[in-house]
Coordinates of N, CA and C in Angstrom, one line a residue:
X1 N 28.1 30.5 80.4 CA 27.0 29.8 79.7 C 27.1 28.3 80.0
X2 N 26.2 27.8 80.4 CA 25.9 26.2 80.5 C 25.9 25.6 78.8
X3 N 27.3 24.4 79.0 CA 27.3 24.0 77.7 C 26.3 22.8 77.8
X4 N 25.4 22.0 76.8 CA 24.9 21.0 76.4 C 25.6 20.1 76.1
X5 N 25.5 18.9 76.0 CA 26.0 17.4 75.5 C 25.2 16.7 75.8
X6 N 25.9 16.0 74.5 CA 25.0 15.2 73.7 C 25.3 13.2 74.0
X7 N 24.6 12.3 74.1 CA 25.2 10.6 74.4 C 23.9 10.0 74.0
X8 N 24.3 8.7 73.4 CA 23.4 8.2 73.1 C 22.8 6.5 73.8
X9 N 21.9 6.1 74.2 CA 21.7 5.3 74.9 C 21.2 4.1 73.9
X10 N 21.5 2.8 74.4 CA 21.6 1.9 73.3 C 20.6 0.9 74.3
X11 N 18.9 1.3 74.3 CA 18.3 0.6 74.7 C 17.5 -1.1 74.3
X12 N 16.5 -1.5 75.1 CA 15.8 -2.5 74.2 C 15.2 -2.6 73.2
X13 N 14.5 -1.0 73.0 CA 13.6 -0.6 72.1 C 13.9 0.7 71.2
X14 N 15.3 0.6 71.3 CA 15.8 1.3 70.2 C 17.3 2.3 71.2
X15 N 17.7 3.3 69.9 CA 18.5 4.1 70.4 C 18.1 5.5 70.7
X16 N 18.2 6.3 72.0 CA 17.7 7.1 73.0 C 18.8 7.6 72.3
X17 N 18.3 9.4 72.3 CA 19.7 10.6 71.9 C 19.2 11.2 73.8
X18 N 20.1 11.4 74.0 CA 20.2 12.2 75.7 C 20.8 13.7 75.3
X19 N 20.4 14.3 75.9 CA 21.1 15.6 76.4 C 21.0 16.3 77.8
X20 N 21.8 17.3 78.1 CA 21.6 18.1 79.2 C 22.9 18.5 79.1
X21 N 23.3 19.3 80.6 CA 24.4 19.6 81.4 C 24.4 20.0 83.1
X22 N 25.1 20.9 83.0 CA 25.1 20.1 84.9 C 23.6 20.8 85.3
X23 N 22.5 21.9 84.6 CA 21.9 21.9 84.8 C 20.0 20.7 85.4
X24 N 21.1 19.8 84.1 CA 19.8 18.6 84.8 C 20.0 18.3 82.9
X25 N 18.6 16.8 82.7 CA 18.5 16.1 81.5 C 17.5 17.3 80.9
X26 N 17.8 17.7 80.0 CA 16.7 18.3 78.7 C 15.8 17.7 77.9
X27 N 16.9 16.4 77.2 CA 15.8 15.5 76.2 C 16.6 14.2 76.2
X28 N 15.4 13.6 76.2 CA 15.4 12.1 76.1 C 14.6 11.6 75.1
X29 N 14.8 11.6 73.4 CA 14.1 11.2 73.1 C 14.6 9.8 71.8
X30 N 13.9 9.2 71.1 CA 14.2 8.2 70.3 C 14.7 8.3 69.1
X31 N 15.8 7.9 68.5 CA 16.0 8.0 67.0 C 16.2 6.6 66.9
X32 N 16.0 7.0 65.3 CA 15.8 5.9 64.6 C 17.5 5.1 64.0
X33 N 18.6 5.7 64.3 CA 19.9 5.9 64.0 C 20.0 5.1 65.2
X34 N 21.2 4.3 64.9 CA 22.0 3.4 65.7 C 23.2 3.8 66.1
X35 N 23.6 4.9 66.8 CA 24.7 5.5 67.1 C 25.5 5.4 68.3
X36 N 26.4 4.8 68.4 CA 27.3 5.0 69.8 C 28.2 6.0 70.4
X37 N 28.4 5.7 71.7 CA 29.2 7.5 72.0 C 31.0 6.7 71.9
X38 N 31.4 7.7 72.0 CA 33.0 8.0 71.8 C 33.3 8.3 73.6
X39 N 32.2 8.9 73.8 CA 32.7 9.6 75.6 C 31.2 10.3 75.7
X40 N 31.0 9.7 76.9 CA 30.2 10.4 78.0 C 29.8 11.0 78.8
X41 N 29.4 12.2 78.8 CA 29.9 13.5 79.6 C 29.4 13.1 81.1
X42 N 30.2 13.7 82.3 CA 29.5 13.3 83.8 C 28.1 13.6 83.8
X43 N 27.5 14.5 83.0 CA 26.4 15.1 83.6 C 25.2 14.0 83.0
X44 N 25.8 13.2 82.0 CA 24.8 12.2 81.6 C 25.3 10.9 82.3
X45 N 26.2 10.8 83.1 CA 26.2 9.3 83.9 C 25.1 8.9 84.7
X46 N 24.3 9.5 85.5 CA 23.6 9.4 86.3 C 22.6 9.1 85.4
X47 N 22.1 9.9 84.2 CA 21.0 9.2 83.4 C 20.6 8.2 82.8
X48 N 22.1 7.6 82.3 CA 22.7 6.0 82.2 C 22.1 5.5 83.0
X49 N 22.9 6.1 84.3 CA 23.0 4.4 85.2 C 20.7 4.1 85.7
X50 N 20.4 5.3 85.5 CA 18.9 5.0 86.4 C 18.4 4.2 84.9
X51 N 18.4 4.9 83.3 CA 17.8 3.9 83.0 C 18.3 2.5 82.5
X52 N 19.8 1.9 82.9 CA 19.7 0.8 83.2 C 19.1 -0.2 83.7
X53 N 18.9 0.7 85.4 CA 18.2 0.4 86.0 C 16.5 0.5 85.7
X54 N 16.2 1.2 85.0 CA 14.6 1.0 84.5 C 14.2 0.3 83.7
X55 N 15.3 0.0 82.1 CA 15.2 -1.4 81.5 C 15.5 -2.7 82.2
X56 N 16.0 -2.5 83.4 CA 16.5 -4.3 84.1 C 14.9 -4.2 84.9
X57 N 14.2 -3.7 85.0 CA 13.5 -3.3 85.8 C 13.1 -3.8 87.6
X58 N 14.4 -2.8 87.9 CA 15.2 -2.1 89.2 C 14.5 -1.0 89.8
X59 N 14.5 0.5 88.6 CA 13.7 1.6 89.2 C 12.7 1.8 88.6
X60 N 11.9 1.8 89.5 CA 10.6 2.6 89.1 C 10.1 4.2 89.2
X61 N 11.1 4.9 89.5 CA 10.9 6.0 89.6 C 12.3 6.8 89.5
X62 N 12.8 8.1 88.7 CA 13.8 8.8 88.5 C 14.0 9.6 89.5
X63 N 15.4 9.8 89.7 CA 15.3 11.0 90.6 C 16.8 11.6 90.0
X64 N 16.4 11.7 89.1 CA 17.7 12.5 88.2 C 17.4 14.0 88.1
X65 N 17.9 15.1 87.8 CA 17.5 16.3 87.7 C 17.0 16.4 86.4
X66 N 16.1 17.2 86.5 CA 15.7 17.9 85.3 C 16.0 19.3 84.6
X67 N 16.1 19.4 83.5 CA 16.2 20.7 83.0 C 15.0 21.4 81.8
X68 N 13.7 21.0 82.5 CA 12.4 21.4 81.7 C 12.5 22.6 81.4
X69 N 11.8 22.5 79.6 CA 11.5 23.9 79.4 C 10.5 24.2 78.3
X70 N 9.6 24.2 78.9 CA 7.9 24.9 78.2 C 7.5 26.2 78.5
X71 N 6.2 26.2 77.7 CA 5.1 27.2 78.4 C 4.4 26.9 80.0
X72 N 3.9 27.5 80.8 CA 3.5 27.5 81.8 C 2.7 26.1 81.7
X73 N 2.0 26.3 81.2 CA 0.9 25.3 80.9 C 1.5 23.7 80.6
X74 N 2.3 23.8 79.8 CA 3.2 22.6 79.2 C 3.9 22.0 80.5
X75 N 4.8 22.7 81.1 CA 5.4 22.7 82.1 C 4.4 21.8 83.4
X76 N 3.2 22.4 83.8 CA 2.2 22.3 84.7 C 1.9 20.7 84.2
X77 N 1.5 20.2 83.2 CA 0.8 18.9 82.6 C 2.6 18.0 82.7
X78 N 3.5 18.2 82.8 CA 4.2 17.3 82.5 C 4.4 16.8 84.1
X79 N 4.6 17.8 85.0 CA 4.2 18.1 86.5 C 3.4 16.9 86.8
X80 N 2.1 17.1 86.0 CA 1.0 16.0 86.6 C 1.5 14.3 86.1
X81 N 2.3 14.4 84.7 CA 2.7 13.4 84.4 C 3.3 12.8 85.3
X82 N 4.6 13.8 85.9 CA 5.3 12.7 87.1 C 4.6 11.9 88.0
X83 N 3.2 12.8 88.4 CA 2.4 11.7 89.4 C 2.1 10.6 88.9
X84 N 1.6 9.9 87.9 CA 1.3 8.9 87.5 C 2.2 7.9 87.7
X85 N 1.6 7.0 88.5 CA 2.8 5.9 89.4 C 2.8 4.6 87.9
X86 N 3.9 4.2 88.1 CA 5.0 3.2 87.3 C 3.6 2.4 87.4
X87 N 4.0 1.5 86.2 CA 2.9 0.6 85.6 C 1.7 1.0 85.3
X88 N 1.0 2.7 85.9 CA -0.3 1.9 85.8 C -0.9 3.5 84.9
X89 N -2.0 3.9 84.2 CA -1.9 4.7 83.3 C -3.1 5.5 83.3
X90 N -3.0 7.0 83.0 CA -4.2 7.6 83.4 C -5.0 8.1 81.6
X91 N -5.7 8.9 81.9 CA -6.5 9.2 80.4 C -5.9 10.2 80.2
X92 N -6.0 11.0 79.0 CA -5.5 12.5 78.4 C -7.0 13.7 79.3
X93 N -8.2 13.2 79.4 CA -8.9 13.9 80.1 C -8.7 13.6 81.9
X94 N -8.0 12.3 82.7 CA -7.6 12.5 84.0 C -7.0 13.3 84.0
X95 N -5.5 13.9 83.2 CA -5.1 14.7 83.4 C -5.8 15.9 83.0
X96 N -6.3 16.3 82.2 CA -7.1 17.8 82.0 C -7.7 18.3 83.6
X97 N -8.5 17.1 84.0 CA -9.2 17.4 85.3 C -8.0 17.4 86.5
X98 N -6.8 16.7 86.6 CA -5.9 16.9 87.7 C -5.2 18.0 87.6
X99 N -5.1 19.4 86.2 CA -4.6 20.4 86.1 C -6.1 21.5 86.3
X100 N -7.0 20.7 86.9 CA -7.8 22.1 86.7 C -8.6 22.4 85.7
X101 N -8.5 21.6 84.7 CA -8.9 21.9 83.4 C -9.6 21.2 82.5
X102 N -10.8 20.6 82.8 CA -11.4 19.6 82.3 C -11.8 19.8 80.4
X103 N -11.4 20.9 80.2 CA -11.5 21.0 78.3 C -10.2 21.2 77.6
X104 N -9.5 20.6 78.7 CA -8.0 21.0 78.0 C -7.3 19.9 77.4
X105 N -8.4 18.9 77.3 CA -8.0 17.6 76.4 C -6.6 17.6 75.0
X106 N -7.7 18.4 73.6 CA -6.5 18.2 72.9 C -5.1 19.1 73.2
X107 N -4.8 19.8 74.6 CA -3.5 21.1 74.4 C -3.0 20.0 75.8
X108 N -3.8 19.0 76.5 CA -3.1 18.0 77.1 C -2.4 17.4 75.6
X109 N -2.8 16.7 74.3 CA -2.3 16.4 73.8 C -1.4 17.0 73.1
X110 N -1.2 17.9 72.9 CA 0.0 18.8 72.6 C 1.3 19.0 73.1
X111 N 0.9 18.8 74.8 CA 1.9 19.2 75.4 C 2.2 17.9 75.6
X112 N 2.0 16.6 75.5 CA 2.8 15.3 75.6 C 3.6 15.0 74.4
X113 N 2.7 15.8 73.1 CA 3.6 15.9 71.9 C 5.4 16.4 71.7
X114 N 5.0 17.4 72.6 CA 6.1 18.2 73.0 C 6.9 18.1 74.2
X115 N 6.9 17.2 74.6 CA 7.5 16.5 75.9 C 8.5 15.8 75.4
X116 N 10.0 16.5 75.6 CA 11.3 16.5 75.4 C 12.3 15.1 76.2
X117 N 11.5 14.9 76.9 CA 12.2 14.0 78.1 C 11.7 13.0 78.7
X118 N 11.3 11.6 76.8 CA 10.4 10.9 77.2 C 11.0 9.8 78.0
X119 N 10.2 9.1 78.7 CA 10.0 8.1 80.1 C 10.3 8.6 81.3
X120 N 11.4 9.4 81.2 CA 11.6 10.0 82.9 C 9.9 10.6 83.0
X121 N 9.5 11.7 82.1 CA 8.7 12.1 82.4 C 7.3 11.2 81.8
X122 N 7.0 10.4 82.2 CA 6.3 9.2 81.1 C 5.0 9.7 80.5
X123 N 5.1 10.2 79.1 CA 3.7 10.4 79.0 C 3.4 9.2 77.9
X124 N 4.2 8.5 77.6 CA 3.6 6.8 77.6 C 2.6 6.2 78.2
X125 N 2.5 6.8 79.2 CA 1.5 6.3 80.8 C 0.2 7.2 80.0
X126 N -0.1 8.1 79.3 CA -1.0 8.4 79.4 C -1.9 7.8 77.8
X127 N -3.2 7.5 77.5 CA -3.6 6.8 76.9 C -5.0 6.8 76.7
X128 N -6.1 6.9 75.4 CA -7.3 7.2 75.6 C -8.3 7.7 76.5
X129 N -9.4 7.7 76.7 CA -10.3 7.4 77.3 C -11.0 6.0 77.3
X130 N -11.2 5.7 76.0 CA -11.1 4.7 75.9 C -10.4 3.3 76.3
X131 N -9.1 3.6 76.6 CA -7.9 2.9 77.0 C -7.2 2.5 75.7
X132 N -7.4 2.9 74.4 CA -6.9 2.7 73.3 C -5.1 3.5 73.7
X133 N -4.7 2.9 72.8 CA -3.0 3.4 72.7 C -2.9 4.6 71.7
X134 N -2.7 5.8 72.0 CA -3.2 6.9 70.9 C -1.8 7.5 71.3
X135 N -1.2 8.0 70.3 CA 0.2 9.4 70.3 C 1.2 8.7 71.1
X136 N 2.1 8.8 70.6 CA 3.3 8.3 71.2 C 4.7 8.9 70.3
X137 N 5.4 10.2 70.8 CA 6.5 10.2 69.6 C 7.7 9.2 69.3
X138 N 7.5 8.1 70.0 CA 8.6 7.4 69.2 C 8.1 5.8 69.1
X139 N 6.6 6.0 68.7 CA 5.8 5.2 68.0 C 4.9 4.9 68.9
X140 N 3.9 4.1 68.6 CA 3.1 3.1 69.2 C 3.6 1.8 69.9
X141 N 4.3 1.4 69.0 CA 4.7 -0.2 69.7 C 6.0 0.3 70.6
X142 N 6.4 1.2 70.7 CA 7.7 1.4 71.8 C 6.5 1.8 73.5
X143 N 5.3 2.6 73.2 CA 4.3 3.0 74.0 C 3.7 1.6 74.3
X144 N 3.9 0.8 74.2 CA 3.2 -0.6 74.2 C 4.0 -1.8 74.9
X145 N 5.1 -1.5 74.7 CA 6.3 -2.1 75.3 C 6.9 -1.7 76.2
X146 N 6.5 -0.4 76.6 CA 7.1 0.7 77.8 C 5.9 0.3 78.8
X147 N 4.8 0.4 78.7 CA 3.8 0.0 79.4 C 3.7 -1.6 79.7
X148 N 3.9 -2.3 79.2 CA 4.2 -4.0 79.2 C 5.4 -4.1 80.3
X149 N 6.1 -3.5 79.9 CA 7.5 -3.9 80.4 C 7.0 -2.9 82.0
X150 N 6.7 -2.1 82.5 CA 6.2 -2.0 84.1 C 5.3 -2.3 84.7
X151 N 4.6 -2.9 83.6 CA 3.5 -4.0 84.2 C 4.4 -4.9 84.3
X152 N 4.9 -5.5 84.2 CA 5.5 -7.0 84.1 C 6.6 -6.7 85.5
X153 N 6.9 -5.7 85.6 CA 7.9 -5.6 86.8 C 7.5 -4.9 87.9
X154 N 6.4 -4.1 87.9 CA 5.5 -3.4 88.8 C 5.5 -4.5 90.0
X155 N 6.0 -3.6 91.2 CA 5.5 -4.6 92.6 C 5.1 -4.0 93.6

């Protein structure tokens, strides 16, 4: 059995809980807890060091493993998320139409809801129709500041 572990990343905009194992990252997502690690498993160094490198803004793009796991469908939309190039942001209906599925609006919103492994897989990047700032699980203003911050370093 592939064991899990757990490290917590001590970002600009808060503290990131990490997990995975040698299979790839599982989840990356936000708490609200200020917690530091004791020890850092190997299988999370690499996820350190890239988003260091994405808050100095160095990378623009991950190439860390993943260890996704959805419904087919969920799976497919987070797929289209990775296309969405650094800094710049598509609609929740771009994506319905780049999966094929131009009515699949709110179950695009669901499945960013349920997107385990936020910024590697950025669905920060995705954002009204209107261009308003809508859903974000680890707020609005962190979705606001994630987009700011690769505009500002975007080249």
């Amino acid at each position: 059995m592939n064991e899990t572990y757990t490290a917590y990343y001590l970002s600009p905009i808060g503290t990131i809980e990490l997990k995975g194992s040698n299979q790839g990252i599982s989840s990356l997502e936000f708490i609200e807890e200020k917690l530091e690690n004791t020890e850092v498993h190997d299988c999370l160094r690499e996820c350190f060091s890239q988003l260091d490198e994405y808050f100095s803004g160095i990378r623009e793009e991950f190439t860390i493993r993943l260890d996704i796991k959805g419904t087919a469908f969920r799976e497919k939309v987070w797929q289209k998320l990775l296309d969405i190039p650094y800094g710049e942001t598509r609609s929740y209906l771009d994506i319905a139409k780049a999966i094929g599925n131009p009515k699949s609006v709110r179950a695009i919103g669901g499945a960013n809801h349920n997107n385990k492994i936020s910024i590697i897989i950025p669905c920060h990047r995705v954002i009204g129709s209107d261009g308003n700032l809508i859903g974000y699980g680890g707020g609005l203003w962190r979705k606001e500041w994630l987009l700011n911050h690769e505009k500002n370093f975007k080249k």
